[in-house]
Short mmCIF file of C-alpha atoms in Angstrom, two decimals:
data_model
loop_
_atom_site.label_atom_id
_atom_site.label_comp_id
_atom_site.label_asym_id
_atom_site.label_seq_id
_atom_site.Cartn_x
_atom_site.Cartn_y
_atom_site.Cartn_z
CA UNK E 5 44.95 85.03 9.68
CA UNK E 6 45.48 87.66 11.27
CA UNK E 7 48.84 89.19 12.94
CA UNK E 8 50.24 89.03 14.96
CA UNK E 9 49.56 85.93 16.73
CA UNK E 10 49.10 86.07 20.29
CA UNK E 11 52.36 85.41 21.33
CA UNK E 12 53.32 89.19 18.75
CA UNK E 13 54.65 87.63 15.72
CA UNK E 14 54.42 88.12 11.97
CA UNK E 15 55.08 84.84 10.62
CA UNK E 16 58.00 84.00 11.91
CA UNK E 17 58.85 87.66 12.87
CA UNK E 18 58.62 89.87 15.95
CA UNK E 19 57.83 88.75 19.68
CA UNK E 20 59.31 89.99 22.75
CA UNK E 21 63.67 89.91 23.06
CA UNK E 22 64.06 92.10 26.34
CA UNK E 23 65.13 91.77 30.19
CA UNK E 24 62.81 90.06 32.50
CA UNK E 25 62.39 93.01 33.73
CA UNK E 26 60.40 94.76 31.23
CA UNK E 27 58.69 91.19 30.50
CA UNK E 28 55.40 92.18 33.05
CA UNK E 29 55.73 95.49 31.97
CA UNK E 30 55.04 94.82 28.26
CA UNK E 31 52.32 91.92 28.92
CA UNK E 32 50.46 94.52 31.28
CA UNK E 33 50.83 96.95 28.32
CA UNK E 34 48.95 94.07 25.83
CA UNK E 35 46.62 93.50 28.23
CA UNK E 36 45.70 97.22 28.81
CA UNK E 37 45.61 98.22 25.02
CA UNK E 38 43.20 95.49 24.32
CA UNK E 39 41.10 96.56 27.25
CA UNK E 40 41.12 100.14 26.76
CA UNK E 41 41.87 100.77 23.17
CA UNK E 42 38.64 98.66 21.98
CA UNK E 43 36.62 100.63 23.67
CA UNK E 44 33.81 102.84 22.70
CA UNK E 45 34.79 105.40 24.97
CA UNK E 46 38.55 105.59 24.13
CA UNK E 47 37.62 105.46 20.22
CA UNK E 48 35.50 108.30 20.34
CA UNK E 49 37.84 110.44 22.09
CA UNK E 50 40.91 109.21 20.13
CA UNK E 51 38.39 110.13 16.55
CA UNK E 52 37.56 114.07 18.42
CA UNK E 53 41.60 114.08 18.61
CA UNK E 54 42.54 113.59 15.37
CA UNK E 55 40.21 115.58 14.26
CA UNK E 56 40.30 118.45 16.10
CA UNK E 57 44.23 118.64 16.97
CA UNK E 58 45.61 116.62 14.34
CA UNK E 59 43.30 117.97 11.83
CA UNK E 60 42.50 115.15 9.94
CA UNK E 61 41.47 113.62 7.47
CA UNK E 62 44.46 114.74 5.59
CA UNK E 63 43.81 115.44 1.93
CA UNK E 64 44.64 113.42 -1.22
CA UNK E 65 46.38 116.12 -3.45
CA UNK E 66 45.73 115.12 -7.82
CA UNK E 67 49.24 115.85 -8.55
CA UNK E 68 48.72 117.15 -12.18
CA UNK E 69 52.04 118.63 -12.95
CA UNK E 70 53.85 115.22 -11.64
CA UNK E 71 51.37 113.54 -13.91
CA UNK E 72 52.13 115.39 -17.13
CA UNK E 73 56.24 114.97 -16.26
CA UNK E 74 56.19 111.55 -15.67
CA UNK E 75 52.89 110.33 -18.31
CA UNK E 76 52.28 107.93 -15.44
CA UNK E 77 49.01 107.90 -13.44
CA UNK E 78 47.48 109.95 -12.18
CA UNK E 79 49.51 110.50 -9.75
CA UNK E 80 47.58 111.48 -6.17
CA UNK E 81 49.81 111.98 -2.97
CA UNK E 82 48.60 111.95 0.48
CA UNK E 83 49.19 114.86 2.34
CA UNK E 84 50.22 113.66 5.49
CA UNK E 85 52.74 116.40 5.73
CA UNK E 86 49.62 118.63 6.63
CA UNK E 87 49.18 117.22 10.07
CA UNK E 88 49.52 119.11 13.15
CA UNK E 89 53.24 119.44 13.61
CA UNK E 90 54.06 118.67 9.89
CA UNK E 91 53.92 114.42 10.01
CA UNK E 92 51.88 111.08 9.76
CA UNK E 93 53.82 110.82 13.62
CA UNK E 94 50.95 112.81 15.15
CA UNK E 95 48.44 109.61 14.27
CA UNK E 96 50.62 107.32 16.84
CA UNK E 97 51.45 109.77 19.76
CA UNK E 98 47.80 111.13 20.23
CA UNK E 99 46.71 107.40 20.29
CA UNK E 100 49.59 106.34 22.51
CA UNK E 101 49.25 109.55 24.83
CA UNK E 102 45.72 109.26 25.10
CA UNK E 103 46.47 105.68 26.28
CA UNK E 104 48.63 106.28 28.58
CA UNK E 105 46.90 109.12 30.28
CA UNK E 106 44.16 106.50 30.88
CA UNK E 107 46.37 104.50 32.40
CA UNK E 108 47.38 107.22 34.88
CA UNK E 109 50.68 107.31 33.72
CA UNK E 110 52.38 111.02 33.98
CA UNK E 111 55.41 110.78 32.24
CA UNK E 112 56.41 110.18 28.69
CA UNK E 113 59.66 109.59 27.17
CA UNK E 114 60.05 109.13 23.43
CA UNK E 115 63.12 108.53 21.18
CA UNK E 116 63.25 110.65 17.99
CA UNK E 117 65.73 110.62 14.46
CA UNK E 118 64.17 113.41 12.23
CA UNK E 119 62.56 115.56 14.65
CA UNK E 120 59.40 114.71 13.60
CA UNK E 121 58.18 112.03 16.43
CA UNK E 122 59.67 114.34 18.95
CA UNK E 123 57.66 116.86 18.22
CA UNK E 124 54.34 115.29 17.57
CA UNK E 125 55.43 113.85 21.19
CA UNK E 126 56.16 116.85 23.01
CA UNK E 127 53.30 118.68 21.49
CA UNK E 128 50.54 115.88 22.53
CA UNK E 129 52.46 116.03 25.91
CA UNK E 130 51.74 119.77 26.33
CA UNK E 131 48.48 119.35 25.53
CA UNK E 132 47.83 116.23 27.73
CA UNK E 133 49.85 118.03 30.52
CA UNK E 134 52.64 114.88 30.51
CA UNK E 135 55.99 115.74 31.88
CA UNK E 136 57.96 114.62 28.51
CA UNK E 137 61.53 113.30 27.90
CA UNK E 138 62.93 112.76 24.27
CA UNK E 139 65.72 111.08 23.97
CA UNK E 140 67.98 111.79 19.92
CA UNK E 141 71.13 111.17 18.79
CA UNK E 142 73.70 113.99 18.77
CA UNK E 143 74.80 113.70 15.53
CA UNK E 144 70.48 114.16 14.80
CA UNK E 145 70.46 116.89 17.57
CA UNK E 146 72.97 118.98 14.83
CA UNK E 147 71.03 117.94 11.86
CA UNK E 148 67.56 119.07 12.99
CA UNK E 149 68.24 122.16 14.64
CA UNK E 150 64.38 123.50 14.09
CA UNK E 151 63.11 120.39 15.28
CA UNK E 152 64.95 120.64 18.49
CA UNK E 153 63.64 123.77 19.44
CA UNK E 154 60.08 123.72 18.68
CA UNK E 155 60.70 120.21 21.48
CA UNK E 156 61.52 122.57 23.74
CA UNK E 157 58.85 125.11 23.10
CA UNK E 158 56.23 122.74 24.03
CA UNK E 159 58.12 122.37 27.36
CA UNK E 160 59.98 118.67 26.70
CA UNK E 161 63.59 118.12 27.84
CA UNK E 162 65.81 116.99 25.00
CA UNK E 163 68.22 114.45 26.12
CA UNK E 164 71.19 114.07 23.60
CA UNK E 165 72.62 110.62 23.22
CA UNK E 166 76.82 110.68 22.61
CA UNK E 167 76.78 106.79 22.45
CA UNK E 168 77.34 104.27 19.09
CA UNK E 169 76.90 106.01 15.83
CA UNK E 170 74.68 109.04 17.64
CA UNK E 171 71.32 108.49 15.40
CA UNK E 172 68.31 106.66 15.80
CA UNK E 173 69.93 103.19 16.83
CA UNK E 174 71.10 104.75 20.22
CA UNK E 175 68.49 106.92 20.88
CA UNK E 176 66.18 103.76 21.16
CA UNK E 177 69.12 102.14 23.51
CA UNK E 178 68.63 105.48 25.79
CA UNK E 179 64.86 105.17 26.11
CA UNK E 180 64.63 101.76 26.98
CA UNK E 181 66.82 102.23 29.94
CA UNK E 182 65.11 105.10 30.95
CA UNK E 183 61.63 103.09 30.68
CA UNK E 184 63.11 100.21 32.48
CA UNK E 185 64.21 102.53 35.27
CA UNK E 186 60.82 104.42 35.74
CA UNK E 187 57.74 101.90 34.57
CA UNK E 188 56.32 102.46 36.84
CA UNK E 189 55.08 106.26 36.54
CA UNK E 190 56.65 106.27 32.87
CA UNK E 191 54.88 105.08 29.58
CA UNK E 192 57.37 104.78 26.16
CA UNK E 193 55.57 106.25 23.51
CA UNK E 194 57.76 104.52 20.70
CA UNK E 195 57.68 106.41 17.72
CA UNK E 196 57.88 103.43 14.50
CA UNK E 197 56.20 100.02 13.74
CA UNK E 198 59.36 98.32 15.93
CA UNK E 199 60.50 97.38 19.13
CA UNK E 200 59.26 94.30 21.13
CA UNK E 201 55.18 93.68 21.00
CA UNK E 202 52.48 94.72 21.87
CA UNK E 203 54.63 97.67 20.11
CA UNK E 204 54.37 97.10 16.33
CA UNK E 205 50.84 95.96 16.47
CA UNK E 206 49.73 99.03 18.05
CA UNK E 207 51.53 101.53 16.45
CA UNK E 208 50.16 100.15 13.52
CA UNK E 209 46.78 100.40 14.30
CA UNK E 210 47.11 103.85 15.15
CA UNK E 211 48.68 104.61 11.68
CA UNK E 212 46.44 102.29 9.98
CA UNK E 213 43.86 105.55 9.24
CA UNK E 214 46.39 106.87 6.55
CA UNK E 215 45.45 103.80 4.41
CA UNK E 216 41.89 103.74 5.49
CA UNK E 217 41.44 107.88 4.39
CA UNK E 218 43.22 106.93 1.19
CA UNK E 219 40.66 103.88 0.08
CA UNK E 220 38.06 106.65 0.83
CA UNK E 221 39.22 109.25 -1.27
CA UNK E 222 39.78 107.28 -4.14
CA UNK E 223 36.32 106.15 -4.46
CA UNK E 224 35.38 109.72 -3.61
CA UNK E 225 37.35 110.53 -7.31
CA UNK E 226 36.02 107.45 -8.73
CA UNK E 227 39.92 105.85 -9.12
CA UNK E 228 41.23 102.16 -8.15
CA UNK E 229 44.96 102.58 -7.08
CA UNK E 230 47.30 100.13 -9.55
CA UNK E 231 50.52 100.93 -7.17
CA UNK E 232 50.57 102.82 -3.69
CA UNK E 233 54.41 103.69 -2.40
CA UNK E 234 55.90 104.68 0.88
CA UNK E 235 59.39 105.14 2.29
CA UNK E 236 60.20 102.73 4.98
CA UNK E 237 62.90 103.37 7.81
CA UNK E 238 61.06 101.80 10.90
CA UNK E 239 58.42 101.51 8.65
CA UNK E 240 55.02 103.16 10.37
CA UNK E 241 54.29 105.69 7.65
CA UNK E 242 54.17 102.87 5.02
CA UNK E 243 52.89 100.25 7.20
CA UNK E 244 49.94 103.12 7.96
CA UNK E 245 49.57 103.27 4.03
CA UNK E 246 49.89 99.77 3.10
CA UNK E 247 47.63 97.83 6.06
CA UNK E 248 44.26 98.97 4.79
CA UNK E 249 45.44 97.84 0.88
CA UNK E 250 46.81 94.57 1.55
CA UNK E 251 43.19 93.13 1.21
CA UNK E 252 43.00 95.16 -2.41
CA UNK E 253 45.78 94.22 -5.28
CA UNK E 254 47.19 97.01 -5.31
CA UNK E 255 50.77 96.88 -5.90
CA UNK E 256 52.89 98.33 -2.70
CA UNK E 257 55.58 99.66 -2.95
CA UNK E 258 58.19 100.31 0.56
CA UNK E 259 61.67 102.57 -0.47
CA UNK E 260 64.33 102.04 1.85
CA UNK E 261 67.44 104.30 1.71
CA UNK E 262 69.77 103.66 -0.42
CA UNK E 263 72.43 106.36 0.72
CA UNK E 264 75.83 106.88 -0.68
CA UNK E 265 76.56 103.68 -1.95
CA UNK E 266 75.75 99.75 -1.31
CA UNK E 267 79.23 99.69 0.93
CA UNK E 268 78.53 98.28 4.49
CA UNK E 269 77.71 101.64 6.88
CA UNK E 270 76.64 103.94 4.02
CA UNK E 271 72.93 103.07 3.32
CA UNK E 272 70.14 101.92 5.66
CA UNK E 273 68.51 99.38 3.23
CA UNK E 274 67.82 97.30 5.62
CA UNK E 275 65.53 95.12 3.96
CA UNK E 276 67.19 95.07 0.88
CA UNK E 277 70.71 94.45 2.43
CA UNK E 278 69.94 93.04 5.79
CA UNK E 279 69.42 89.52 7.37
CA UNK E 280 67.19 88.68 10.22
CA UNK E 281 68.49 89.26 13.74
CA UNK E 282 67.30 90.83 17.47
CA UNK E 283 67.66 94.52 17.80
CA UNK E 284 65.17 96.51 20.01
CA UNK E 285 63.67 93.67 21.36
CA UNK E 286 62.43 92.04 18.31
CA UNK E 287 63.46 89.43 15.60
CA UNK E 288 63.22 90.71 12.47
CA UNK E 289 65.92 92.05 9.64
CA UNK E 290 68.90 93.68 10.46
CA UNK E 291 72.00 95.40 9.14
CA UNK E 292 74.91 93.51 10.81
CA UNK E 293 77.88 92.27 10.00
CA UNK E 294 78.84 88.35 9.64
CA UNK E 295 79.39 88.09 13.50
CA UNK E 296 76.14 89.84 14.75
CA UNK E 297 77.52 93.30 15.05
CA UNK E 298 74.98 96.33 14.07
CA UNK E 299 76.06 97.94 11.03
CA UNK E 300 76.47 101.77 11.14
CA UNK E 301 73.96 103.38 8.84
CA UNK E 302 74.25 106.45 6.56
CA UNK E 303 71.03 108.46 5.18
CA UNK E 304 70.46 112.16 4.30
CA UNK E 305 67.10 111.48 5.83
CA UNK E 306 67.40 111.50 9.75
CA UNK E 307 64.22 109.39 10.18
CA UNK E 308 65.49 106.22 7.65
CA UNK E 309 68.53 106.10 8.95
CA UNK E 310 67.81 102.74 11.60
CA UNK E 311 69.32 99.53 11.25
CA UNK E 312 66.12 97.91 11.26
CA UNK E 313 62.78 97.48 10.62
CA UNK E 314 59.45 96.85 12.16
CA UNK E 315 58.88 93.22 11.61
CA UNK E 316 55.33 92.98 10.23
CA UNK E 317 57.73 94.81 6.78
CA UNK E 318 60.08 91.77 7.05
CA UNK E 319 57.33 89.25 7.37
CA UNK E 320 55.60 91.24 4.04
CA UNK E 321 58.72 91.07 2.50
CA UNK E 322 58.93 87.35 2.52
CA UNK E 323 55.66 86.61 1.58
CA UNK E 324 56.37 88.59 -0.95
CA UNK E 325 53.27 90.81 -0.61
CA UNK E 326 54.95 94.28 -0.72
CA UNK E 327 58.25 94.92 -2.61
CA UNK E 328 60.85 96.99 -0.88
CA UNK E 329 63.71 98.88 -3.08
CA UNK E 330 65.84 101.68 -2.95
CA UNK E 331 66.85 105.06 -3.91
CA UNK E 332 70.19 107.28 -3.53
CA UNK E 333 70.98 110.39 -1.21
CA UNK E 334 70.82 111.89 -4.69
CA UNK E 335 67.66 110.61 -5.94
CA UNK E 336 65.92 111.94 -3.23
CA UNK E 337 67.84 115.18 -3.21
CA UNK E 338 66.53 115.53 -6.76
CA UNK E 339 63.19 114.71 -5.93
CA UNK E 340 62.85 117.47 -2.83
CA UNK E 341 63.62 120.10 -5.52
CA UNK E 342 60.95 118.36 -8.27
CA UNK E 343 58.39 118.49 -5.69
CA UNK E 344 59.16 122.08 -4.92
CA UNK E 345 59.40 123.30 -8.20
CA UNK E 346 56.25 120.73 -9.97
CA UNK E 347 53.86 120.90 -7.40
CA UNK E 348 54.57 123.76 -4.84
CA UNK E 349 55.23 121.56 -2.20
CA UNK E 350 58.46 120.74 0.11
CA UNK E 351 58.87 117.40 1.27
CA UNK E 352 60.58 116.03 4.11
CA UNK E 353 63.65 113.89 2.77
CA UNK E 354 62.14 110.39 4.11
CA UNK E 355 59.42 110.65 1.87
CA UNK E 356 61.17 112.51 -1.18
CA UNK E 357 62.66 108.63 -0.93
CA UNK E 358 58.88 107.56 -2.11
CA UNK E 359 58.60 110.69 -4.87
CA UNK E 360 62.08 109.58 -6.27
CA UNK E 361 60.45 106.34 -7.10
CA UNK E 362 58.15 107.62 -9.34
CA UNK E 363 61.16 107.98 -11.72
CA UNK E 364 62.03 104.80 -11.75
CA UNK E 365 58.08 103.36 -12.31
CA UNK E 366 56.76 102.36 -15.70
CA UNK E 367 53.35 103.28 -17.30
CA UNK E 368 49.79 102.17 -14.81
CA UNK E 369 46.27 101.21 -15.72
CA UNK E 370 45.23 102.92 -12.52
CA UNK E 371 46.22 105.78 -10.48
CA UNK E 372 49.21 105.80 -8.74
CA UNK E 373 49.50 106.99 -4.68
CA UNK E 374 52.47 108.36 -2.70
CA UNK E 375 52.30 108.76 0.55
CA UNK E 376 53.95 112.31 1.49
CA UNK E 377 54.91 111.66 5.29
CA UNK E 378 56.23 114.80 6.29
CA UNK E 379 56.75 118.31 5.40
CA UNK E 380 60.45 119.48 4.64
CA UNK E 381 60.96 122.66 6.44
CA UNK E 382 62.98 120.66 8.84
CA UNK E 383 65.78 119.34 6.16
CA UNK E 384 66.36 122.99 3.96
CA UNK E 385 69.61 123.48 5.66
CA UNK E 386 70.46 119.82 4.96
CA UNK E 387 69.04 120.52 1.25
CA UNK E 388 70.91 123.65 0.84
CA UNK E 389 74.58 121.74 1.87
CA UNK E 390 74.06 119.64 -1.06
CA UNK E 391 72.70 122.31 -3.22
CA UNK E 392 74.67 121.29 -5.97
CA UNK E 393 73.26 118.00 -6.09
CA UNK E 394 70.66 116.78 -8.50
CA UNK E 395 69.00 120.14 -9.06
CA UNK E 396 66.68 120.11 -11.99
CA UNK E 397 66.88 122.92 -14.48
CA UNK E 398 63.42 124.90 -14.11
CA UNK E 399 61.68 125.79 -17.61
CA UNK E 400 59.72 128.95 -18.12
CA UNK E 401 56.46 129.21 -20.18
CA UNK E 402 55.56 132.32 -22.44
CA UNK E 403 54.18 133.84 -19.37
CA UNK E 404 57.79 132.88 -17.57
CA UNK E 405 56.35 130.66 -14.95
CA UNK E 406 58.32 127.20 -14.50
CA UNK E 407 56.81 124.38 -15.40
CA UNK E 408 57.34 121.30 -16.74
CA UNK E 409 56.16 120.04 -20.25
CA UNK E 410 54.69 116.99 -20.65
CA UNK E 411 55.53 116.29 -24.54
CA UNK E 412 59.18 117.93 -23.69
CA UNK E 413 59.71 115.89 -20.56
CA UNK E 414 58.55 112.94 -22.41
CA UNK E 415 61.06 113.08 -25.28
#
C-alpha cells in the first residue's frame, strides 16, 4: 500500500493535530501539491534546479581508507555534504520554493536547528526573489554562528526564539504562529519529514532522489548494498536514503542521538526512548514525560536535537522494517575526527552520528552505504570545545603521511 493514506497517515501514524484555523490551509496545500507537483511542467523545472543550483547528482565516494580500518564493506558514502550550501536540505527547499512561487506566494518563513535548512532556505529565497523569515532557537543562534550569517548574506531576517529549551522544538512553535498569522501571502517551507500532512509526504518526496541516485550508482560499480545507514533527528536525510531501498532488502539502518547519557533531557533518542504522542501537529513518537510533558533534549548535533520524529520513521519502526539505534556525543565526536583524518573529509556532527555506526557494525556480504548529510564547517568551533574528546591517535607511514593500517587496526 502505499502511504500515506489519504487522510496522511503511516499506519497508524501522522495526520493533521492543528487549529481549525490552519485546517483549510493545509487541505488547500494537499490539494495544490498534487496538482502542481505531478506535473510535467513543474518536474522539469524542479530536475533543471537541482541540477544546475543544487548541483546534483551528488557523488557516491568508495571510501577505501574506512574500508581497510574497519575490514567491513566496502564502504561507499554519499556525498550529500557537496550540495549547494553544504546539505541534503537543498533537495526540499528548491522543491518547496519552487512550489510555492507557483502558487504566488511571496513570503517564506522556515524554522532551522543546525543552520543547515536555514540556509538552503534563504539561499533558494534569494534566488527565487522570496522575502524570507527563519525562525532558530537562541541557544542554536550561539552554536552556529557561521550559519547565521551566511542567512543573512542571502538577505533573510533571522528571528531568534528565547522560549522552552531555545532549540529546534521552539523554533517550530515560532513558525507555526507566524504561518497561521500570514497564510495567506506566506508559505512554511518546513525543513524535516514532520509536522502535520501533506508535510511529511512531501518533504519526502523531495528527498526521496538521495536514495534513488544511490540505487544508480551502485549498479554503476556493479555492488548490491547489504546495509545503508542514516542519522535521524526529524528524519528527512534518512527517510531521503531509505524510501527508494525499502522495496530492496537492504538492511537500514536510522542513528538517533544518543547524547550524554540515557537520563531524561540529555539525549534525543526519540525513537529509541520515546512513546507516541502529538507534537507539531502530528501523532507519532515523542520524548515526554509520564504526564504528556515534552522532554528537553540534549545533542552536540544542533539538527538531532528534536523531540520527535517524522512519523513515516515511527510507523517503519514498528513494522520493524528499519532499525533505529544510537550513538554518544562522544562517538560521534570521534567519528568527525576519523573522517577527517581517514578520508579527508569533515562531516557535519548529525551525520558523524551515521559514520560512528560503522564501529559498532559486524562483517557484510555486500557493500555498505552511509549517507553523509552535511558538511562540518559549521560545527569546528563546537568540535574544537571538546577537543579532548575521543581524538584518535594519527599513525604515520615511512613517507610520514597518516594513515590507518588495515592489519594494525584489525589486531
Amino acid at each position: 500500500m502505499n502511504l500515506p493514506d489519504s487522510r496522511g497517515y503511516f499506519g497508524k501514524y501522522g495526520g493533521r493535530f492543528v487549529p481549525e484555523t490552519l485546517m483549510e490551509a493545509l487541505l488547500q496545500l494537499e490539494e495544490d501539491y498534487e496538482g502542481v507537483a505531478a506535473s510535467l511542467e513543474f518536474q522539469k523545472k524542479l530536475s533543471s534546479e537541482l541540477k544546475e543550483f543544487a548541483g546534483r547528482p551528488t557523488p557516491l565516494y568508495f571510501a577505501k581508507c574506512l574500508t581497510e580500518k574497519y575490514r567491513i564493506g566496502p564502504i561507499y558514502i554519499k556525498r550529500e555534504d557537496l550540495c549547494h550550501t553544504g546539505a541534503h536540505k537543498i533537495n526540499n527547499c528548491i522543491g518547496q520554493a519552487l512550489f510555492a512561487s507557483h502558487l504566488g506566494k511571496k513570503r517564506i518563513v522556515a524554522e532551522t536547528g543546525a543552520g543547515q535548512h536555514g540556509v538552503a532556505t534563504a539561499a533558494v529565497c534569494a534566488r527565487l526573489g522570496l522575502d524570507c523569515v527563519v525562525y532558530m532557537g537562541t541557544k542554536d543562534v550561539e552554536r552556529q554562528q557561521l550559519n547565521v550569517r551566511r542567512m543573512k548574506y542571502f538577505g533573510a531576517e533571522v528571528r531568534p526564539v528565547n522560549q522552552g529549551s531555545q532549540t529546534l522544538k521552539d523554533a517550530i512553535n515560532e513558525a507555526l504562529r507566524d504561518w497561521i498569522s500570514n497564510v495567506d501571502d506566506t508559505h512554511y517551507l518546513i525543513g524535516s519529514v514532520v509536522g502535520p500532512h501533506p508535510y511529511p509526504m512531501m518533504v519526502r518526496n523531495f528527498q526521496k532522489i538521495i536514495g534513488e541516485e544511490t540505487l544508480e550508482q551502485l549498479e554503476q560499480h556493479r555492488e548490491k548494498a547489504s546495509v545503508a545507514i542514516a542519522c535521524v533527528g526529524g528524519g528527512s536525510n534518512a527517510i531521503g536514503m531509505f524510501f527508494a531501498f525499502l522495496k530492496t532488502d537492504t538492511r537500514l539502518i536510522g542513528v538517533e542521538a544518543g547524547g550524554k547519557s540515557d537520563a531524561s533531557g540529555h539525549h534525543s533518542a526519540t525513537l529509541k526512548r520515546g512513546k507516541p504522542g502529538v507534537l507539531h501537529g502530528a501523532y507519532t513518537y515523542v520524548l515526554q514525560h509520564a504526564q504528556g510533558q515534552i522532554e528537553d533534549t540534549e545533542s552536540v548535533a544542533p539538527g538531532l536535537d528534536y523531540a520527535a520524529v517524522g512519523p513515516e520513521h515511527s510507523h517503519l519502526k514498528e513494522t520493524g522494517r528499519v532499525e533505529y539505534t544510537t550513538v554518544s556525543d562522544q562517538d560521534a565526536l570521534k567519528a568527525f575526527h576519523t573522517l577527517a583524518d581517514c578520508e579527508g573529509i569533515l562531516p557535519a556532527l548529525e551525520s558523524c552520528h551515521a559514520v560512528a555506526y560503522l564501529e559498532k557494525l559486524e562483517k557484510q556480504d555486500g557493500a555498505i552505504v552511509v549517507n553523509l548529510s552535511g558538511r562540518g564547517d559549521k560545527d569546528l568551533s563546537i568540535v574544537a570545545e571538546n577537543s579532548s574528546v575521543g581524538v584518535p591517535p594519527a599513525r604515520l607511514t615511512q613517507t610520514g603521511r597518516p594513515r590507518y593500517s588495515s592489519a594494525e587496526e584489525g589486531s
